[in-house]
Backbone as ProteinMPNN parsed JSONL, in Angstrom:
{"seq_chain_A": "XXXXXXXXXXXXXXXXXXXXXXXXXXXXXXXXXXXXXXXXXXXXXXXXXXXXXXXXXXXXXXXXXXXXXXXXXXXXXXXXXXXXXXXXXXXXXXXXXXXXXXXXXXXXXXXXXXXXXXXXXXXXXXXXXXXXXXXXXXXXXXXXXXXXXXXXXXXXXXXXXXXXXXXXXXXXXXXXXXXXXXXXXXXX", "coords_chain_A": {"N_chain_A": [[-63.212, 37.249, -25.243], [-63.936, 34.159, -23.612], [-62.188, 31.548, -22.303], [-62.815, 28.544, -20.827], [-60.773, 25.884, -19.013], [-60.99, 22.891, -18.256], [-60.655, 21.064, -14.999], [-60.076, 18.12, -12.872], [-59.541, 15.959, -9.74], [-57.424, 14.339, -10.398], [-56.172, 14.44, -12.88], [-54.944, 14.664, -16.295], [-51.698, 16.067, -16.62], [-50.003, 17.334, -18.73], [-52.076, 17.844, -20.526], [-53.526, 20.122, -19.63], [-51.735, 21.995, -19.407], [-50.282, 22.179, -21.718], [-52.418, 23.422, -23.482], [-53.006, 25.534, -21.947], [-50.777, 27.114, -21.695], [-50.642, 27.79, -24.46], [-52.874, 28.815, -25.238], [-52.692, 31.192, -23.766], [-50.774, 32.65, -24.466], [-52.076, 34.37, -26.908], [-52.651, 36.738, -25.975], [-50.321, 38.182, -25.62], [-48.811, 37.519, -28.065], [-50.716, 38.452, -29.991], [-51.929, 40.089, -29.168], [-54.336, 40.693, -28.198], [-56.325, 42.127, -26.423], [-59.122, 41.443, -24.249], [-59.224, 38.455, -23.892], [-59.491, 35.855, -22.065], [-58.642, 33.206, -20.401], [-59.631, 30.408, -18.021], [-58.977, 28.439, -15.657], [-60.912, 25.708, -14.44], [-62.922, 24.432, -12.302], [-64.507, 22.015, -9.583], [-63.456, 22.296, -6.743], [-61.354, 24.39, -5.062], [-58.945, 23.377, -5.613], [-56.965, 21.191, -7.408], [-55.625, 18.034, -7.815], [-53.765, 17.075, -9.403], [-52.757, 13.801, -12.053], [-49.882, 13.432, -11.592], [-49.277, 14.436, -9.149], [-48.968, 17.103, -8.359], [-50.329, 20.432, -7.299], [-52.919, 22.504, -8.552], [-54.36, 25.355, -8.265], [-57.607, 26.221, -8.93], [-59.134, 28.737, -11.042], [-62.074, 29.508, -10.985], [-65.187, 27.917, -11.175], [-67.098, 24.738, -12.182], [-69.548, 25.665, -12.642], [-69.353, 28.093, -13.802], [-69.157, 27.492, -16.911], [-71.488, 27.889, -18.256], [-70.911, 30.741, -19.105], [-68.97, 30.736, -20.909], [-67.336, 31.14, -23.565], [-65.61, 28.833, -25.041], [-64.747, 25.833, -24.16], [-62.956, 23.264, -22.492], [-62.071, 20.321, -22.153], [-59.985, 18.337, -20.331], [-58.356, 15.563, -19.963], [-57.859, 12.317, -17.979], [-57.459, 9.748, -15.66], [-59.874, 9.12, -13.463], [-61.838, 9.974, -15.149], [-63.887, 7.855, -16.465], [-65.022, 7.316, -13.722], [-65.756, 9.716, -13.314], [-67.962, 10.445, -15.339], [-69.614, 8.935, -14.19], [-70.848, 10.438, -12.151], [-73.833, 11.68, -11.23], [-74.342, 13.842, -9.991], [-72.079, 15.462, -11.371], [-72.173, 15.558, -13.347], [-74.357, 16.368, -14.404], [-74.024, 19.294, -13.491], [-72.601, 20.544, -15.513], [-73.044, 22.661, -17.599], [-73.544, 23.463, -20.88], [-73.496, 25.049, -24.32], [-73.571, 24.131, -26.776], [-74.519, 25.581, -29.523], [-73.076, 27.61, -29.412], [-71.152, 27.64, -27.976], [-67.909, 27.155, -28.49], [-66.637, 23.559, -27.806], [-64.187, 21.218, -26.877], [-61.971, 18.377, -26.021], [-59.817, 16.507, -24.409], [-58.339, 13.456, -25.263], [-59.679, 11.059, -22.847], [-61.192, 13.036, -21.74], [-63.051, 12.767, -23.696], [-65.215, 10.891, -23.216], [-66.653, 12.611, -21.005], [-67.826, 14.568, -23.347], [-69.235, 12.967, -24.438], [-71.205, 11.477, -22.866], [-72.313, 13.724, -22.33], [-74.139, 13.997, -24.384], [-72.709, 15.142, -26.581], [-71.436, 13.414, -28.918], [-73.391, 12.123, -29.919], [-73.712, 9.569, -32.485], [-71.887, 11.153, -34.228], [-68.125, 11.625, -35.324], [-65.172, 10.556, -33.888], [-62.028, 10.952, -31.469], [-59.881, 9.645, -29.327], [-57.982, 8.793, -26.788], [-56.139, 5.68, -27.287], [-56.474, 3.875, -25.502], [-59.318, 4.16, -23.926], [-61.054, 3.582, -25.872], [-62.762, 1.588, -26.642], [-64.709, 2.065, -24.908], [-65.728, 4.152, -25.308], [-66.847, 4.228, -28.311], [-68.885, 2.502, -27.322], [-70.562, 4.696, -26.475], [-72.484, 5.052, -28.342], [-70.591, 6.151, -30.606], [-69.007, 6.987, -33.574], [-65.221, 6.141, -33.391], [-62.386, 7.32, -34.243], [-59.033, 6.689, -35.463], [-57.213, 9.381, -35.089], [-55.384, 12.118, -34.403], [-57.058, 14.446, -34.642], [-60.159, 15.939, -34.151], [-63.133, 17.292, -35.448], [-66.033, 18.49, -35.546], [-67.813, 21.043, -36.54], [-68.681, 22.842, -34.104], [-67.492, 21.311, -31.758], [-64.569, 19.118, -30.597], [-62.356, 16.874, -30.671], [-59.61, 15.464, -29.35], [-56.675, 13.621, -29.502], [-53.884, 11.84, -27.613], [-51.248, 13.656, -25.76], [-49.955, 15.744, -27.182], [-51.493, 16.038, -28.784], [-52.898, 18.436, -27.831], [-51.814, 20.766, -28.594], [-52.995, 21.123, -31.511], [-55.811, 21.134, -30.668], [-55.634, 23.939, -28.921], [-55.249, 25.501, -31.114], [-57.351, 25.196, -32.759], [-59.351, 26.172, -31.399], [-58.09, 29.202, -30.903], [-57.84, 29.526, -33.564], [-60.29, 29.225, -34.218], [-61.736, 31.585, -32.93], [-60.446, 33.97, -33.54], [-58.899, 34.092, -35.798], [-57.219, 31.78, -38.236], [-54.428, 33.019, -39.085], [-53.074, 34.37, -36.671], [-53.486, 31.932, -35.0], [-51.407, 30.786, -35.935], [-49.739, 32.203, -35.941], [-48.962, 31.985, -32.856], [-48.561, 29.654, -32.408], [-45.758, 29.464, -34.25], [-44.629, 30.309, -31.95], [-43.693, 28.439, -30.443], [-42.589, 26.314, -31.779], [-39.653, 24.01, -32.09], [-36.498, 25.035, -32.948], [-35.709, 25.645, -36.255], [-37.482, 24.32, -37.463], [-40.126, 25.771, -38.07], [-43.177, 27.113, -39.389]], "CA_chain_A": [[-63.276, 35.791, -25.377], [-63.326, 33.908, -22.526], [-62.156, 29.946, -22.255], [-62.356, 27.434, -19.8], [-60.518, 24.41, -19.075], [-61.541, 22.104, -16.965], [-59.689, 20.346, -14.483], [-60.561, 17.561, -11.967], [-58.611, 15.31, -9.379], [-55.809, 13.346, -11.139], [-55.935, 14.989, -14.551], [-53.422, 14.453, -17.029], [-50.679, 17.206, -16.289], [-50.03, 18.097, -20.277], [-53.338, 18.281, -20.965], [-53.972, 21.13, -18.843], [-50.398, 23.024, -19.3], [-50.158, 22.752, -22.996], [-53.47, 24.542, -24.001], [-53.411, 26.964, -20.73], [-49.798, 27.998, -22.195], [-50.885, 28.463, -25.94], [-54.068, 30.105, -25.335], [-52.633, 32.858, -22.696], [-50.061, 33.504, -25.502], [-52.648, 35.101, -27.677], [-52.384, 38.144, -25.911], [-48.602, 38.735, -26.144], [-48.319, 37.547, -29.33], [-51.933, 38.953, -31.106], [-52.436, 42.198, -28.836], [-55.644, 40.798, -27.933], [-56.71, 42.578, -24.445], [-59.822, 40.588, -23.95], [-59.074, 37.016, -23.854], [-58.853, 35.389, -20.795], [-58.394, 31.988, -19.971], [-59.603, 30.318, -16.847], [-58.647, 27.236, -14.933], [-61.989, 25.768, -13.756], [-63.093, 22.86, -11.663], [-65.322, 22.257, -8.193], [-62.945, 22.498, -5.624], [-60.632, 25.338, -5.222], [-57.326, 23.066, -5.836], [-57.146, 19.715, -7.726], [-53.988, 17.798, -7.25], [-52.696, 16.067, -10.691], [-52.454, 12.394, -12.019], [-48.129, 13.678, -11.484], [-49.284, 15.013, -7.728], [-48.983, 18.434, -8.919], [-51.663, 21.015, -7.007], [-53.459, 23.667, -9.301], [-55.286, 25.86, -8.173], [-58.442, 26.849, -10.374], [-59.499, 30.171, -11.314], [-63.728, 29.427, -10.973], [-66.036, 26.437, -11.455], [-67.947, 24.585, -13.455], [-70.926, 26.305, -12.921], [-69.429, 29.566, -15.096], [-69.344, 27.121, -18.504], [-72.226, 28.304, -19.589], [-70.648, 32.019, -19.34], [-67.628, 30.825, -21.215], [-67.101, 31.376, -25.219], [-65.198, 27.972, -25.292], [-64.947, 25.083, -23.072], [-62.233, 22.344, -23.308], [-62.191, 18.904, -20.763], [-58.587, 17.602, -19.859], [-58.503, 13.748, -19.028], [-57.759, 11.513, -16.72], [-57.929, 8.217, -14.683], [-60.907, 8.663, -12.952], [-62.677, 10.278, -15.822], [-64.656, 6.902, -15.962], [-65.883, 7.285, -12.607], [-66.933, 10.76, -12.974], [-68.875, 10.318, -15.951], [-70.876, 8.268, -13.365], [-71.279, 10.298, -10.768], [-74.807, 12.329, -11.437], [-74.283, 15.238, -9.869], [-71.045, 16.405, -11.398], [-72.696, 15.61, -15.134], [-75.818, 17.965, -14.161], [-73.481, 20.87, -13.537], [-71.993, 21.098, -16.746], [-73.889, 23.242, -18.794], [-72.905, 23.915, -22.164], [-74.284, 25.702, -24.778], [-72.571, 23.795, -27.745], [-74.873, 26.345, -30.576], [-72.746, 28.846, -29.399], [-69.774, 27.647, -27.46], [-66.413, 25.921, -28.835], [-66.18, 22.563, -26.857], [-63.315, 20.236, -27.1], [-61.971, 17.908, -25.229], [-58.294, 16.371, -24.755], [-58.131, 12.431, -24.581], [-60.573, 10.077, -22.58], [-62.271, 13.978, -21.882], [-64.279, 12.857, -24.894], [-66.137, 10.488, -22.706], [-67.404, 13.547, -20.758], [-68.736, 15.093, -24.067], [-70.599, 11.786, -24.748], [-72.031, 11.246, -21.955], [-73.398, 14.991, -22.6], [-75.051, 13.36, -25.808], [-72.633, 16.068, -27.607], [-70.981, 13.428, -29.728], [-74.031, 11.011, -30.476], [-73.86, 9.44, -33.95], [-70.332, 11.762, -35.136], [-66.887, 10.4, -35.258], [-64.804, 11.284, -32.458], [-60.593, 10.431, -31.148], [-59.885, 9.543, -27.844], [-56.9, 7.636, -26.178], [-56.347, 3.926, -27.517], [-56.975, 3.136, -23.763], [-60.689, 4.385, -23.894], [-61.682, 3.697, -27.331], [-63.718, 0.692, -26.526], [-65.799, 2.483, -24.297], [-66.532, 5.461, -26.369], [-67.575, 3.602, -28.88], [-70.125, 1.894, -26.5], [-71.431, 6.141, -26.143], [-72.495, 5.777, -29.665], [-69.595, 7.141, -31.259], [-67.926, 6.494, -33.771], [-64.398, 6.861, -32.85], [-61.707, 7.291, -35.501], [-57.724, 6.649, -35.357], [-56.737, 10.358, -35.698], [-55.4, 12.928, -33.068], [-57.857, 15.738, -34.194], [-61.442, 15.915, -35.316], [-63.713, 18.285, -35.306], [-67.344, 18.487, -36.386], [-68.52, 22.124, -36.537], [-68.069, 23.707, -33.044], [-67.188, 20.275, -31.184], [-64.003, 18.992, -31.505], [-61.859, 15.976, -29.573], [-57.817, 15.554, -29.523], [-56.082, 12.198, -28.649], [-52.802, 12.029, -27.611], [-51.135, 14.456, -25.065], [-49.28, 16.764, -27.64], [-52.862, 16.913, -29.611], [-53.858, 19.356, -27.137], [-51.691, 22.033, -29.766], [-54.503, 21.334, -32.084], [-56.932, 21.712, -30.136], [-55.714, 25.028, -28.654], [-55.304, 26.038, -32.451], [-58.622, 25.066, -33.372], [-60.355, 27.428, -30.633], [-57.694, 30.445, -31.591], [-58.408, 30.33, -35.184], [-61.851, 29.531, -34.615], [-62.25, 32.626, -31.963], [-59.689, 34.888, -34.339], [-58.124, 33.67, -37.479], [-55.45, 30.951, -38.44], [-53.176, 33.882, -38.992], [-52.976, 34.337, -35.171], [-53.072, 30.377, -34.446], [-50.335, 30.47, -36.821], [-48.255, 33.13, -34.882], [-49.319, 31.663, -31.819], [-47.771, 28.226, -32.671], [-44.688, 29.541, -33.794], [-43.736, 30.871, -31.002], [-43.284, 27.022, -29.626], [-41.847, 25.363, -32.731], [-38.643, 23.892, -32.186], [-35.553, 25.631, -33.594], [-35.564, 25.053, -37.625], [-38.716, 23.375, -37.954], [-41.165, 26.977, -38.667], [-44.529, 27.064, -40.183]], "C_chain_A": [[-62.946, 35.17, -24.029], [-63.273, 31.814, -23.084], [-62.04, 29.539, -20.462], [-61.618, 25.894, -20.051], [-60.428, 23.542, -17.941], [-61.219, 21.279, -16.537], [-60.51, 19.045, -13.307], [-59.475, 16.567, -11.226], [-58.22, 14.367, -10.356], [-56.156, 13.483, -12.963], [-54.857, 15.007, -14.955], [-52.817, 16.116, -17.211], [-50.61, 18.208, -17.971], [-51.44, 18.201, -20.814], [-53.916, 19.345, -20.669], [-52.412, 22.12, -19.76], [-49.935, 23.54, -21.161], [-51.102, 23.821, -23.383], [-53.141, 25.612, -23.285], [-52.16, 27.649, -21.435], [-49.852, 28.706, -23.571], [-51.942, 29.501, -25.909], [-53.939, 31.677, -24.701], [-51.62, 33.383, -23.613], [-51.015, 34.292, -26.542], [-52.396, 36.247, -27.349], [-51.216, 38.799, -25.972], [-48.689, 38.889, -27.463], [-49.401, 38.464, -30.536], [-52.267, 40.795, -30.293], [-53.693, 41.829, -28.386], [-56.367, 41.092, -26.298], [-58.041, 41.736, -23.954], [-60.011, 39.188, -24.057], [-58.343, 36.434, -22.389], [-59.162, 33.79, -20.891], [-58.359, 31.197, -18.563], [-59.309, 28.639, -16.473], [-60.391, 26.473, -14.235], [-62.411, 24.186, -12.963], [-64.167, 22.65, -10.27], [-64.533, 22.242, -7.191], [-61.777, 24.218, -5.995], [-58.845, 24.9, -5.868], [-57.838, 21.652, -6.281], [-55.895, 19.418, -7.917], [-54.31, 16.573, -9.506], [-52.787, 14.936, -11.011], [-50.825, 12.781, -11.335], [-48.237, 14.228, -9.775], [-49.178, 16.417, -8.167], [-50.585, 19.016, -7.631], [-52.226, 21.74, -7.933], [-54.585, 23.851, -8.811], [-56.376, 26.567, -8.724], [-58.657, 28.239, -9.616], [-61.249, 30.344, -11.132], [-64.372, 28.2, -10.986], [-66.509, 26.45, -12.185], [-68.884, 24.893, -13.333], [-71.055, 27.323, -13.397], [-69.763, 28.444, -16.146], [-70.1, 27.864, -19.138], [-72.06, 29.672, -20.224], [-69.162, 32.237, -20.853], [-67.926, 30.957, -23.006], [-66.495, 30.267, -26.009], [-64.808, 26.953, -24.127], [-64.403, 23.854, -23.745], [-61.871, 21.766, -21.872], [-60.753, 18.527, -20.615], [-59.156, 16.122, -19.696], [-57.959, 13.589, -17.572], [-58.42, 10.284, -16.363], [-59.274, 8.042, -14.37], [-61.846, 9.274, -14.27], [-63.665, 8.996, -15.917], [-65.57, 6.545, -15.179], [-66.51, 8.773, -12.395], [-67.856, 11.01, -14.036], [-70.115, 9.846, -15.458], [-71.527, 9.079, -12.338], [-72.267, 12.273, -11.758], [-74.437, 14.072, -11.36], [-73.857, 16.267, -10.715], [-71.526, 16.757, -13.136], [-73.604, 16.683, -14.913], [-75.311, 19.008, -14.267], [-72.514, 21.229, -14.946], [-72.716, 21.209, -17.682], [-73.582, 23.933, -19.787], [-74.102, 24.235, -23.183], [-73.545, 25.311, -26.319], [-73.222, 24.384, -29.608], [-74.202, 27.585, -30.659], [-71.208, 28.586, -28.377], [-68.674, 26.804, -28.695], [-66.034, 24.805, -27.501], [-65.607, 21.317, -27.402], [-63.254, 19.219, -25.782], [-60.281, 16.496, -25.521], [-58.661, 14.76, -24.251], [-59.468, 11.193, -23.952], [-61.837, 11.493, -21.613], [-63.462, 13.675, -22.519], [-65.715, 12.082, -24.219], [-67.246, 11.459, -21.678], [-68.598, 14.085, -21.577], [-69.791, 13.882, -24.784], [-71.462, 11.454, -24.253], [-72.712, 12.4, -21.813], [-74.052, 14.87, -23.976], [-73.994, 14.255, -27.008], [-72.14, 15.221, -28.886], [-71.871, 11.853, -30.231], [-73.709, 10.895, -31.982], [-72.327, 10.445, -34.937], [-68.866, 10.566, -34.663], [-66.191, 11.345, -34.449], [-63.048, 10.753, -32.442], [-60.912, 10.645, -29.598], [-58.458, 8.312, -27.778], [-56.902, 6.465, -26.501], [-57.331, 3.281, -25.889], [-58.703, 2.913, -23.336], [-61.438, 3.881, -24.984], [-62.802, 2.798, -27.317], [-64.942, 1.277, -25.746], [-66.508, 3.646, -24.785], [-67.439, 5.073, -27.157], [-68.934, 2.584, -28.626], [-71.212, 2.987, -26.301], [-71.95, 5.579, -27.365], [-71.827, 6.728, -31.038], [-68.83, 6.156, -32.275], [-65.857, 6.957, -33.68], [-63.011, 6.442, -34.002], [-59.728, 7.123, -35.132], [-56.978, 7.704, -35.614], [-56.231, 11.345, -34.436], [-56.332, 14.1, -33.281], [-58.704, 15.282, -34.693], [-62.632, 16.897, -34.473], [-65.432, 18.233, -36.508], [-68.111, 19.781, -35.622], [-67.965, 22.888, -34.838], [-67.609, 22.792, -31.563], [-66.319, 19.804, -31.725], [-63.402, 17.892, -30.29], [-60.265, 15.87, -29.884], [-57.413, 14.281, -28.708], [-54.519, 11.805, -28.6], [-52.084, 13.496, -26.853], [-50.393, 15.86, -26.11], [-50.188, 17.066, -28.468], [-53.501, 17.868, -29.299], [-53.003, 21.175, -27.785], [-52.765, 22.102, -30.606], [-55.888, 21.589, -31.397], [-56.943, 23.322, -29.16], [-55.981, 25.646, -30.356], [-56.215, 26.542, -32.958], [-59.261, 26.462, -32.272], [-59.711, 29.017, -31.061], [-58.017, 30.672, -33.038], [-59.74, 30.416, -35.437], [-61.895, 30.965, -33.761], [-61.722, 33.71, -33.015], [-59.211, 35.102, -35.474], [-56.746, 32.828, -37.563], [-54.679, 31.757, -38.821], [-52.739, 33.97, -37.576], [-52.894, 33.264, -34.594], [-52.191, 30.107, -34.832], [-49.25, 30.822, -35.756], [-47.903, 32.708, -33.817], [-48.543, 30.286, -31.896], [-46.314, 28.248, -33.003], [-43.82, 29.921, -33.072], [-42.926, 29.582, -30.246], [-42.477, 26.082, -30.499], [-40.348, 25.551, -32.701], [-37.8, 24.684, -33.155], [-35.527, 25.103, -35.523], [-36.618, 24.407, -38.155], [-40.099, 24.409, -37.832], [-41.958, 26.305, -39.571], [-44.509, 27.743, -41.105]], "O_chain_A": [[-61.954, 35.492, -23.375], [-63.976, 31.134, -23.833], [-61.503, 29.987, -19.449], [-61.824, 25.063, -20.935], [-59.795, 23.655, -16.892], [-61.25, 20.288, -17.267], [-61.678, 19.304, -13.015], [-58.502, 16.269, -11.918], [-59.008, 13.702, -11.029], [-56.301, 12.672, -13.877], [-53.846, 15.278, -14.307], [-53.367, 17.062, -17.775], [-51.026, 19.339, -18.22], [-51.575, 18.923, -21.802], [-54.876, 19.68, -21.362], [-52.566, 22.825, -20.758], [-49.52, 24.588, -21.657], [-50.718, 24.971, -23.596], [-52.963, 26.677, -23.876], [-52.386, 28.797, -21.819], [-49.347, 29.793, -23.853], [-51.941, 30.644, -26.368], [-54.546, 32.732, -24.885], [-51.516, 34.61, -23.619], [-50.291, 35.091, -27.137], [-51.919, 36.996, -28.201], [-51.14, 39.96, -26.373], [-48.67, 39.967, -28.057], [-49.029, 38.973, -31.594], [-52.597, 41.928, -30.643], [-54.353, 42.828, -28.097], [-56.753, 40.343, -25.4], [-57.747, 41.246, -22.863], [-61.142, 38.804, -24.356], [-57.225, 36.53, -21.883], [-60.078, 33.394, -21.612], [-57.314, 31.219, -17.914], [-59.554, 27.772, -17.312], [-60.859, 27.183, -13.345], [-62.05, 23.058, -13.296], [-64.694, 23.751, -10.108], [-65.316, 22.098, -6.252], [-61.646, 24.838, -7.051], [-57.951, 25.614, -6.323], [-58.788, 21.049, -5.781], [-55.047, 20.276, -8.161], [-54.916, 15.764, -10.209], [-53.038, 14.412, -9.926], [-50.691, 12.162, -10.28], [-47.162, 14.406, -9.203], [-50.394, 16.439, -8.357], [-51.516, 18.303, -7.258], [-51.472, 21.291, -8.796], [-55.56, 23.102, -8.765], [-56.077, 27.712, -9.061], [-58.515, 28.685, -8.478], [-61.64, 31.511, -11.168], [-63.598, 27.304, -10.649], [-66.706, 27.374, -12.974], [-69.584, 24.293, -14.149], [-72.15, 27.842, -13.613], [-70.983, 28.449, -16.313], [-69.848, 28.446, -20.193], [-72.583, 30.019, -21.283], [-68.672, 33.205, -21.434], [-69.078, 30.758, -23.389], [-66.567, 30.281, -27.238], [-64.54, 27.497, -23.055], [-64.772, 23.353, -24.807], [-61.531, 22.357, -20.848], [-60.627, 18.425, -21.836], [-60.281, 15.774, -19.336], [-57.743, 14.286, -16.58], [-59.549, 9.882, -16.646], [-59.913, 7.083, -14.802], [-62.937, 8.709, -14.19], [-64.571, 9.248, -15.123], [-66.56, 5.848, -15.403], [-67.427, 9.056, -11.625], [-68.694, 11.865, -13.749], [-71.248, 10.071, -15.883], [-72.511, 8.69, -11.708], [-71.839, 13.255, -12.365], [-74.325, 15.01, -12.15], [-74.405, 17.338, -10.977], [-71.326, 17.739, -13.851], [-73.431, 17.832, -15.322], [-75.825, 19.853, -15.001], [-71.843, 22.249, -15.106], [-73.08, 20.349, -18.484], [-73.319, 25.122, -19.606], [-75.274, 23.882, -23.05], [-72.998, 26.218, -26.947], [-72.745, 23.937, -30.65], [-74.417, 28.463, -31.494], [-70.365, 29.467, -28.215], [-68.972, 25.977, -29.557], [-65.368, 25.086, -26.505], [-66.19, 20.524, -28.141], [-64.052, 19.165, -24.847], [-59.937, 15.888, -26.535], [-59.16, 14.592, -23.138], [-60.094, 10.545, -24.79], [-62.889, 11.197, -21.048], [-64.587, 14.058, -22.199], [-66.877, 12.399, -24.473], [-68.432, 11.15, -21.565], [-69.764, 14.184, -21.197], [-70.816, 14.017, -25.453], [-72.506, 11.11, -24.807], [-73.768, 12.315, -21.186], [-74.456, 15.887, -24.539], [-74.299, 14.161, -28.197], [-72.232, 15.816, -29.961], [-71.355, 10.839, -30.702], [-73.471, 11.889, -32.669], [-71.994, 10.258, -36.107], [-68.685, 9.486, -34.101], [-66.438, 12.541, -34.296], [-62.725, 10.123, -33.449], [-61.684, 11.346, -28.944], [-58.148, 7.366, -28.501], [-57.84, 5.874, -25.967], [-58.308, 2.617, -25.543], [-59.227, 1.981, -22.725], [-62.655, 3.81, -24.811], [-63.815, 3.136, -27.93], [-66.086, 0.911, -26.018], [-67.691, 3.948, -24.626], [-68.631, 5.344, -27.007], [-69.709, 2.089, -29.444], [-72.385, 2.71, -26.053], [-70.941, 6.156, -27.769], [-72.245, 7.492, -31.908], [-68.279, 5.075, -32.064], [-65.441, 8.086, -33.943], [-62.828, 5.305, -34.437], [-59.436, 7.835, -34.171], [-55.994, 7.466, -36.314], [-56.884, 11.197, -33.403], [-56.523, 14.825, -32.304], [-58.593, 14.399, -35.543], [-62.844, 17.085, -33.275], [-65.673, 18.023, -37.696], [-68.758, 19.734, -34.575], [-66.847, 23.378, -34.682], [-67.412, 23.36, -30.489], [-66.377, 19.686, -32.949], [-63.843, 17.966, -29.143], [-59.906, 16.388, -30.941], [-57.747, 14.004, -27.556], [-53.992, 11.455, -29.656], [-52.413, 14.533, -27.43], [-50.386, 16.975, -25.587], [-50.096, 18.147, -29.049], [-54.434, 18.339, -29.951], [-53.411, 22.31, -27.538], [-53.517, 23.073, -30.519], [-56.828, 22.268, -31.81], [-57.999, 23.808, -28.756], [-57.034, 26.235, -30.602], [-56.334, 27.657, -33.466], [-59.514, 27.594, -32.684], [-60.456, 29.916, -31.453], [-58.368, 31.726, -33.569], [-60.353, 31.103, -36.253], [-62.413, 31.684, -34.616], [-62.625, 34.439, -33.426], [-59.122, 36.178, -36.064], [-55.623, 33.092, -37.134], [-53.673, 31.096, -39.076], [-51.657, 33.394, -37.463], [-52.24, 33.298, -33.552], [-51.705, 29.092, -34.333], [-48.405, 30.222, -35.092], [-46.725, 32.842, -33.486], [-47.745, 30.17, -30.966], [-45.54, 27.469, -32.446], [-42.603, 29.959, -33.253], [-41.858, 29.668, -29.64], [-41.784, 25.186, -30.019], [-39.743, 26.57, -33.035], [-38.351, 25.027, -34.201], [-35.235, 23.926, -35.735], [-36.602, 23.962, -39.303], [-41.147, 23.854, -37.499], [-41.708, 25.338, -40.291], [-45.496, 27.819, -41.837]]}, "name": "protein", "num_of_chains": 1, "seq": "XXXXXXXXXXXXXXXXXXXXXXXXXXXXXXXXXXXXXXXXXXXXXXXXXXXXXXXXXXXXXXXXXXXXXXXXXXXXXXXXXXXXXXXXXXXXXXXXXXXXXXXXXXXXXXXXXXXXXXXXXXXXXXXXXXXXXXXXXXXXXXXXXXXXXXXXXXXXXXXXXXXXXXXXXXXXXXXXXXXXXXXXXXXX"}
């Protein structure tokens, strides 16, 4: 299984760090030797909305190699929905991938037609403009329609790791995988 998650200058910090930490726990916690998890983006380093650097693991021109493919937000997301190029290179294969997307991400997957005519979540902040994609956009932190799914709210990006582990493996293993993070006394 491979995932990507896809980073770009001034991306929201938990959006990136939550998933990347749940999903690389599969293999501790499930035994699963083939699951990797990559960092991906067009430069070699993208600095943070928090200043933070991270350095990715590949670009967006693997996606279409990937098994699941999940957008982070951010500020400028807005302005790179606009900018031609960077839309062209993201090629997804959404009959056969898992693609999410954390936040005002979703405007990415709209502007890739993926969420014409479905109902969608996204950040209060964005919502007006989503809904300008053709979307309808719903008051919920998860939703999911078939192998497309969106998360709103920075601690929604547990569900949306969830969703790709149980879809890739089984909610027994998204299960395990989750409690490894649940506060003291408060188990699944």
């Amino acid at each position: 299984m491979k995932i990507a998650l896809v980073i770009f200058d001034r991306f929201t910090d938990l959006d990136l760090f939550l998933p990347w930490d749940l999903l690389n726990r599969v293999r501790s916690v499930a035994g699963v030797e083939d699951w990797q998890v990559k960092i991906v983006g067009t430069k070699d380093t993208h600095v943070s909305d928090a200043g933070l650097p991270i350095q990715t693991l590949g670009t967006i021109d693997e996606l279409q190699e990937m098994d699941a493919v999940l957008f982070t937000s951010g500020v400028l997301v807005p302005e790179l929905i606009q900018d031609t190029e960077y839309m062209a290179r993201l090629k997804l294969a959404p009959d056969r991938q898992w693609i999410g997307s954390m936040c005002s991400g979703a405007l990415i997957l709209a502007t890739l037609g993926l969420l014409d005519g479905k109902e969608a979540t996204t950040y209060p902040t964005r919502r007006k403009m989503l809904e300008k994609m053709n979307v309808k956009v719903v008051a919920q932190d998860f939703v999911c329609d078939g192998r497309i799914a969106t998360a709103a709210g920075c601690l929604a990006a547990q569900q949306l790791a969830e969703w790709v582990i149980a879809s890739a493996i089984g909610p027994k293993v998204a299960a395990q995988v989750l409690r490894t993070i649940q506060p003291v006394g408060k188990g699944l």
